Amino acid sequence: MLVRLQKFLAEAGLGSRRHCETLISAGQVTVNGQPVTTLGTKIEPGTDQVSVAGQPVRVERKVYIALNKPTGYLCTSRDTHDRPTVFDLLPAELPRLFTVGRLDYDTAGLLLLTNDGTFSLRLTHPRYKMPKTYRVEVEGELTPAQGQQLLHGVLSDGEKLRAEKVFDVRGSRLKLVLREGKKRQVRRMLAAVGHPVTKLTRESIGSITLGNLKPGQWRYLTNEEVRQLVGAQ
Ligand code: URA
């Protein structure tokens, strides 16, 4: 993924973005041996060779992982009550990763992890409206009118929450697509129409689906999948 040179330098630990801009303007930075003084020049980390004052800038390998999170795992890196976290499911040799958004302790399904802040922002910032699909089981049976309510928006704690799509409604089971990522959104929406959630699984994020990952299993995303996700609007 292409990134701006000053951002790349700042993320590699060369100082604030402002400072890195100064380094670029001052002619201290070369890309593939050529001095670059234009702010905003884009480079491909890991492919383009960037040096500052003649010293090569080393980059951490970017890692993108899809995990099928089981219930009973937290998305934080440490818990004060010593509960298991999703990081317990990954090998220790991986670079330091963070989760792309979160799933609740009791929610299962697709969770992405990375060490690429730009990638994470593209998937979680409300501006990009990344679609996420959830399989939901609720107490009682949802009526068609309640399905419509979810589409029009329900109020929860003074916030209007909307589903983009409600489908495959069969008694107490349904699927939802959200393009918003508010805290505990699915649980709050279903509670607002009188059907508390009993089971929640995220099936997809953009074009990435759980596929045949079993609970607790993970895999690397392919370059093509990463490209599709950051290109998607
Ligand atoms: N909505 C929820 O309520 N919980 C999740 O974990 C994800 C979406």
mmCIF file of C-alpha atoms and ligand atoms in Angstrom:
data_model
loop_
_atom_site.group_PDB
_atom_site.id
_atom_site.type_symbol
_atom_site.label_atom_id
_atom_site.label_comp_id
_atom_site.label_asym_id
_atom_site.label_seq_id
_atom_site.Cartn_x
_atom_site.Cartn_y
_atom_site.Cartn_z
ATOM 1 C CA MET A 1 0.000 0.000 0.000
ATOM 2 C CA LEU A 2 1.422 3.401 -0.955
ATOM 3 C CA VAL A 3 2.025 5.841 1.895
ATOM 4 C CA ARG A 4 3.222 9.409 2.105
ATOM 5 C CA LEU A 5 6.942 9.676 2.716
ATOM 6 C CA GLN A 6 6.608 11.849 5.854
ATOM 7 C CA LYS A 7 4.120 9.382 7.353
ATOM 8 C CA PHE A 8 6.402 6.461 6.569
ATOM 9 C CA LEU A 9 9.337 8.227 8.237
ATOM 10 C CA ALA A 10 7.302 9.188 11.302
ATOM 11 C CA GLU A 11 6.038 5.593 11.695
ATOM 12 C CA ALA A 12 9.614 4.320 11.365
ATOM 13 C CA GLY A 13 10.497 6.405 14.432
ATOM 14 C CA LEU A 14 12.286 9.376 12.844
ATOM 15 C CA GLY A 15 10.240 11.927 14.778
ATOM 16 C CA SER A 16 6.960 13.772 14.352
ATOM 17 C CA ARG A 17 5.460 14.178 10.888
ATOM 18 C CA ARG A 18 6.364 17.866 11.011
ATOM 19 C CA HIS A 19 9.984 17.003 11.766
ATOM 20 C CA CYS A 20 10.022 14.438 8.947
ATOM 21 C CA GLU A 21 8.664 17.065 6.551
ATOM 22 C CA THR A 22 11.584 19.282 7.532
ATOM 23 C CA LEU A 23 14.005 16.430 6.816
ATOM 24 C CA ILE A 24 12.449 15.986 3.372
ATOM 25 C CA SER A 25 12.456 19.721 2.522
ATOM 26 C CA ALA A 26 16.062 19.938 3.662
ATOM 27 C CA GLY A 27 17.077 17.302 1.101
ATOM 28 C CA GLN A 28 18.084 14.719 3.719
ATOM 29 C CA VAL A 29 15.864 11.987 2.336
ATOM 30 C CA THR A 30 16.483 9.749 -0.679
ATOM 31 C CA VAL A 31 14.146 7.202 -2.270
ATOM 32 C CA ASN A 32 15.914 4.493 -4.261
ATOM 33 C CA GLY A 33 19.039 6.648 -4.209
ATOM 34 C CA GLN A 34 17.322 9.801 -5.555
ATOM 35 C CA PRO A 35 16.868 12.840 -3.294
ATOM 36 C CA VAL A 36 13.181 13.656 -2.785
ATOM 37 C CA THR A 37 12.224 17.125 -1.542
ATOM 38 C CA THR A 38 8.549 17.137 -2.552
ATOM 39 C CA LEU A 39 6.265 16.738 0.454
ATOM 40 C CA GLY A 40 3.503 14.223 -0.158
ATOM 41 C CA THR A 41 5.586 11.964 -2.395
ATOM 42 C CA LYS A 42 4.249 8.429 -2.009
ATOM 43 C CA ILE A 43 6.362 5.315 -1.555
ATOM 44 C CA GLU A 44 5.780 1.584 -1.209
ATOM 45 C CA PRO A 45 7.177 0.460 2.166
ATOM 46 C CA GLY A 46 9.295 -2.678 1.918
ATOM 47 C CA THR A 47 9.861 -2.129 -1.822
ATOM 48 C CA ASP A 48 11.226 1.425 -2.090
ATOM 49 C CA GLN A 49 14.573 1.948 -0.345
ATOM 50 C CA VAL A 50 14.386 5.058 1.811
ATOM 51 C CA SER A 51 17.445 6.612 3.459
ATOM 52 C CA VAL A 52 17.850 9.597 5.761
ATOM 53 C CA ALA A 53 21.247 11.287 5.783
ATOM 54 C CA GLY A 54 22.600 8.244 3.964
ATOM 55 C CA GLN A 55 21.287 5.730 6.550
ATOM 56 C CA PRO A 56 18.711 3.196 5.313
ATOM 57 C CA VAL A 57 15.382 3.310 7.157
ATOM 58 C CA ARG A 58 14.326 -0.160 8.252
ATOM 59 C CA VAL A 59 10.654 -1.076 8.227
ATOM 60 C CA GLU A 60 8.781 -3.645 10.189
ATOM 61 C CA ARG A 61 7.110 -6.260 8.008
ATOM 62 C CA LYS A 62 3.391 -5.465 7.715
ATOM 63 C CA VAL A 63 1.203 -8.321 8.839
ATOM 64 C CA TYR A 64 -2.516 -8.822 8.123
ATOM 65 C CA ILE A 65 -4.371 -11.646 9.808
ATOM 66 C CA ALA A 66 -7.934 -12.986 9.785
ATOM 67 C CA LEU A 67 -8.910 -14.817 12.975
ATOM 68 C CA ASN A 68 -12.090 -16.704 13.777
ATOM 69 C CA LYS A 69 -12.517 -15.393 17.312
ATOM 70 C CA PRO A 70 -14.226 -17.829 19.656
ATOM 71 C CA THR A 71 -16.526 -16.472 22.375
ATOM 72 C CA GLY A 72 -14.805 -16.012 25.733
ATOM 73 C CA TYR A 73 -11.806 -14.054 24.419
ATOM 74 C CA LEU A 74 -11.095 -10.355 24.854
ATOM 75 C CA CYS A 75 -9.786 -8.066 22.123
ATOM 76 C CA THR A 76 -7.481 -6.189 24.522
ATOM 77 C CA SER A 77 -3.837 -7.143 24.914
ATOM 78 C CA ARG A 78 -4.068 -7.608 28.688
ATOM 79 C CA ASP A 79 -6.930 -8.161 31.106
ATOM 80 C CA THR A 80 -6.961 -7.205 34.768
ATOM 81 C CA HIS A 81 -8.930 -10.397 35.519
ATOM 82 C CA ASP A 82 -6.561 -12.664 33.571
ATOM 83 C CA ARG A 83 -9.192 -13.681 31.057
ATOM 84 C CA PRO A 84 -7.906 -15.068 27.737
ATOM 85 C CA THR A 85 -7.304 -12.569 24.936
ATOM 86 C CA VAL A 86 -7.252 -13.073 21.169
ATOM 87 C CA PHE A 87 -3.473 -12.648 21.309
ATOM 88 C CA ASP A 88 -3.281 -15.969 23.184
ATOM 89 C CA LEU A 89 -4.496 -17.596 19.943
ATOM 90 C CA LEU A 90 -1.595 -16.270 17.845
ATOM 91 C CA PRO A 91 2.038 -17.395 17.750
ATOM 92 C CA ALA A 92 4.433 -15.317 19.848
ATOM 93 C CA GLU A 93 6.841 -14.874 16.882
ATOM 94 C CA LEU A 94 4.459 -12.477 15.102
ATOM 95 C CA PRO A 95 5.257 -8.761 15.337
ATOM 96 C CA ARG A 96 3.230 -6.726 17.804
ATOM 97 C CA LEU A 97 -0.301 -6.543 16.399
ATOM 98 C CA PHE A 98 -3.518 -4.775 17.304
ATOM 99 C CA THR A 99 -7.108 -5.667 16.487
ATOM 100 C CA VAL A 100 -8.946 -3.801 13.723
ATOM 101 C CA GLY A 101 -11.918 -2.671 15.800
ATOM 102 C CA ARG A 102 -13.220 -5.069 18.413
ATOM 103 C CA LEU A 103 -15.645 -7.872 19.026
ATOM 104 C CA ASP A 104 -17.264 -8.245 22.449
ATOM 105 C CA TYR A 105 -16.078 -10.988 24.816
ATOM 106 C CA ASP A 106 -19.275 -12.956 24.006
ATOM 107 C CA THR A 107 -19.160 -12.360 20.244
ATOM 108 C CA ALA A 108 -17.545 -14.839 17.863
ATOM 109 C CA GLY A 109 -16.369 -14.602 14.281
ATOM 110 C CA LEU A 110 -14.168 -12.675 11.911
ATOM 111 C CA LEU A 111 -11.605 -10.385 13.495
ATOM 112 C CA LEU A 112 -8.743 -8.768 11.589
ATOM 113 C CA LEU A 113 -5.412 -7.994 13.219
ATOM 114 C CA THR A 114 -2.508 -5.969 11.847
ATOM 115 C CA ASN A 115 0.436 -3.729 12.672
ATOM 116 C CA ASP A 116 -0.544 -1.330 9.849
ATOM 117 C CA GLY A 117 -2.261 1.755 11.272
ATOM 118 C CA THR A 118 -3.330 3.067 7.854
ATOM 119 C CA PHE A 119 -5.033 -0.228 6.991
ATOM 120 C CA SER A 120 -6.807 -0.270 10.342
ATOM 121 C CA LEU A 121 -8.065 3.286 9.898
ATOM 122 C CA ARG A 122 -9.451 2.489 6.429
ATOM 123 C CA LEU A 123 -11.505 -0.314 7.914
ATOM 124 C CA THR A 124 -12.735 1.382 11.063
ATOM 125 C CA HIS A 125 -13.156 5.099 10.288
ATOM 126 C CA PRO A 126 -16.885 5.922 9.880
ATOM 127 C CA ARG A 127 -16.068 7.878 6.682
ATOM 128 C CA TYR A 128 -15.300 4.629 4.828
ATOM 129 C CA LYS A 129 -18.497 2.830 5.911
ATOM 130 C CA MET A 130 -16.992 -0.648 5.611
ATOM 131 C CA PRO A 131 -19.842 -3.222 5.502
ATOM 132 C CA LYS A 132 -19.792 -5.959 8.143
ATOM 133 C CA THR A 133 -22.176 -8.917 8.200
ATOM 134 C CA TYR A 134 -23.421 -10.519 11.419
ATOM 135 C CA ARG A 135 -25.333 -13.737 12.051
ATOM 136 C CA VAL A 136 -27.618 -13.153 15.023
ATOM 137 C CA GLU A 137 -29.806 -15.261 17.292
ATOM 138 C CA VAL A 138 -32.263 -13.495 19.573
ATOM 139 C CA GLU A 139 -34.804 -14.152 22.289
ATOM 140 C CA GLY A 140 -38.285 -14.476 20.771
ATOM 141 C CA GLU A 141 -39.066 -14.074 17.082
ATOM 142 C CA LEU A 142 -38.491 -10.930 15.052
ATOM 143 C CA THR A 143 -41.542 -9.588 13.194
ATOM 144 C CA PRO A 144 -41.242 -8.023 9.711
ATOM 145 C CA ALA A 145 -42.136 -4.652 11.293
ATOM 146 C CA GLN A 146 -39.233 -4.972 13.712
ATOM 147 C CA GLY A 147 -36.931 -5.826 10.799
ATOM 148 C CA GLN A 148 -38.078 -2.564 9.148
ATOM 149 C CA GLN A 149 -37.394 -0.677 12.372
ATOM 150 C CA LEU A 150 -33.783 -1.877 12.330
ATOM 151 C CA LEU A 151 -33.445 -0.511 8.795
ATOM 152 C CA HIS A 152 -35.031 2.841 9.595
ATOM 153 C CA GLY A 153 -32.964 3.198 12.747
ATOM 154 C CA VAL A 154 -33.586 2.641 16.451
ATOM 155 C CA LEU A 155 -32.668 4.859 19.375
ATOM 156 C CA SER A 156 -30.289 3.533 22.010
ATOM 157 C CA ASP A 157 -28.773 5.768 24.705
ATOM 158 C CA GLY A 158 -29.710 8.803 22.617
ATOM 159 C CA GLU A 159 -27.894 7.444 19.544
ATOM 160 C CA LYS A 160 -29.626 6.478 16.308
ATOM 161 C CA LEU A 161 -28.401 3.075 15.137
ATOM 162 C CA ARG A 162 -29.176 1.705 11.684
ATOM 163 C CA ALA A 163 -28.725 -1.520 9.784
ATOM 164 C CA GLU A 164 -27.882 -1.322 6.089
ATOM 165 C CA LYS A 165 -29.559 -4.657 5.426
ATOM 166 C CA VAL A 166 -31.657 -7.188 7.352
ATOM 167 C CA PHE A 167 -32.014 -10.576 5.653
ATOM 168 C CA ASP A 168 -32.501 -14.326 6.112
ATOM 169 C CA VAL A 169 -34.961 -13.647 8.945
ATOM 170 C CA ARG A 170 -36.160 -17.038 10.206
ATOM 171 C CA GLY A 171 -37.892 -16.940 13.583
ATOM 172 C CA SER A 172 -35.249 -16.089 16.127
ATOM 173 C CA ARG A 173 -32.385 -16.026 13.558
ATOM 174 C CA LEU A 174 -31.410 -13.237 11.224
ATOM 175 C CA LYS A 175 -28.496 -11.625 9.427
ATOM 176 C CA LEU A 176 -27.559 -7.966 9.502
ATOM 177 C CA VAL A 177 -25.196 -5.775 7.526
ATOM 178 C CA LEU A 178 -23.897 -2.711 9.347
ATOM 179 C CA ARG A 179 -21.906 0.135 7.851
ATOM 180 C CA GLU A 180 -21.542 1.825 11.224
ATOM 181 C CA GLY A 181 -19.316 0.499 13.994
ATOM 182 C CA LYS A 182 -20.827 1.831 17.200
ATOM 183 C CA LYS A 183 -20.072 0.121 20.496
ATOM 184 C CA ARG A 184 -22.093 -3.117 20.983
ATOM 185 C CA GLN A 185 -24.243 -1.970 18.087
ATOM 186 C CA VAL A 186 -25.949 -5.241 17.168
ATOM 187 C CA ARG A 187 -26.796 -6.077 20.787
ATOM 188 C CA ARG A 188 -28.141 -2.579 21.445
ATOM 189 C CA MET A 189 -30.232 -2.547 18.251
ATOM 190 C CA LEU A 190 -31.879 -5.880 18.931
ATOM 191 C CA ALA A 191 -32.466 -5.006 22.588
ATOM 192 C CA ALA A 192 -34.128 -1.778 21.405
ATOM 193 C CA VAL A 193 -36.734 -3.783 19.446
ATOM 194 C CA GLY A 194 -37.331 -6.138 22.381
ATOM 195 C CA HIS A 195 -35.212 -9.129 21.290
ATOM 196 C CA PRO A 196 -31.986 -9.408 23.291
ATOM 197 C CA VAL A 197 -29.182 -11.197 21.439
ATOM 198 C CA THR A 198 -28.379 -14.738 22.588
ATOM 199 C CA LYS A 199 -25.656 -15.487 20.027
ATOM 200 C CA LEU A 200 -23.643 -13.203 17.748
ATOM 201 C CA THR A 201 -21.136 -14.102 15.051
ATOM 202 C CA ARG A 202 -19.438 -11.786 12.565
ATOM 203 C CA GLU A 203 -19.353 -13.480 9.171
ATOM 204 C CA SER A 204 -17.614 -10.912 6.984
ATOM 205 C CA ILE A 205 -15.836 -7.578 6.739
ATOM 206 C CA GLY A 206 -15.996 -6.105 3.239
ATOM 207 C CA SER A 207 -15.030 -8.913 0.856
ATOM 208 C CA ILE A 208 -13.360 -11.066 3.555
ATOM 209 C CA THR A 209 -15.448 -13.913 4.945
ATOM 210 C CA LEU A 210 -14.835 -16.498 7.661
ATOM 211 C CA GLY A 211 -14.587 -19.161 4.940
ATOM 212 C CA ASN A 212 -13.553 -22.451 6.502
ATOM 213 C CA LEU A 213 -11.620 -21.016 9.450
ATOM 214 C CA LYS A 214 -12.685 -22.927 12.541
ATOM 215 C CA PRO A 215 -13.102 -21.062 15.868
ATOM 216 C CA GLY A 216 -9.619 -20.231 17.148
ATOM 217 C CA GLN A 217 -7.978 -20.658 13.714
ATOM 218 C CA TRP A 218 -6.285 -17.820 11.823
ATOM 219 C CA ARG A 219 -4.694 -17.184 8.443
ATOM 220 C CA TYR A 220 -2.758 -14.426 6.682
ATOM 221 C CA LEU A 221 -4.720 -12.232 4.292
ATOM 222 C CA THR A 222 -3.358 -12.348 0.745
ATOM 223 C CA ASN A 223 -1.925 -9.187 -0.854
ATOM 224 C CA GLU A 224 -4.956 -9.156 -3.124
ATOM 225 C CA GLU A 225 -7.347 -9.257 -0.135
ATOM 226 C CA VAL A 226 -5.501 -6.375 1.543
ATOM 227 C CA ARG A 227 -5.678 -4.385 -1.708
ATOM 228 C CA GLN A 228 -9.398 -5.099 -2.084
ATOM 229 C CA LEU A 229 -10.140 -3.980 1.472
ATOM 230 C CA VAL A 230 -8.293 -0.683 1.278
ATOM 231 C CA GLY A 231 -9.625 -0.003 -2.230
ATOM 232 C CA ALA A 232 -13.233 -0.693 -1.173
ATOM 233 C CA GLN A 233 -15.504 2.229 -0.329
HETATM 234 N N1 URA B 1 -22.092 -5.561 17.655
HETATM 235 C C1 URA B 1 -22.117 -5.986 18.938
HETATM 236 O O1 URA B 1 -23.088 -5.758 19.647
HETATM 237 N N2 URA B 1 -21.068 -6.669 19.403
HETATM 238 C C2 URA B 1 -19.983 -6.980 18.656
HETATM 239 O O2 URA B 1 -19.049 -7.612 19.146
HETATM 240 C C3 URA B 1 -19.966 -6.521 17.322
HETATM 241 C C4 URA B 1 -21.033 -5.826 16.850
#
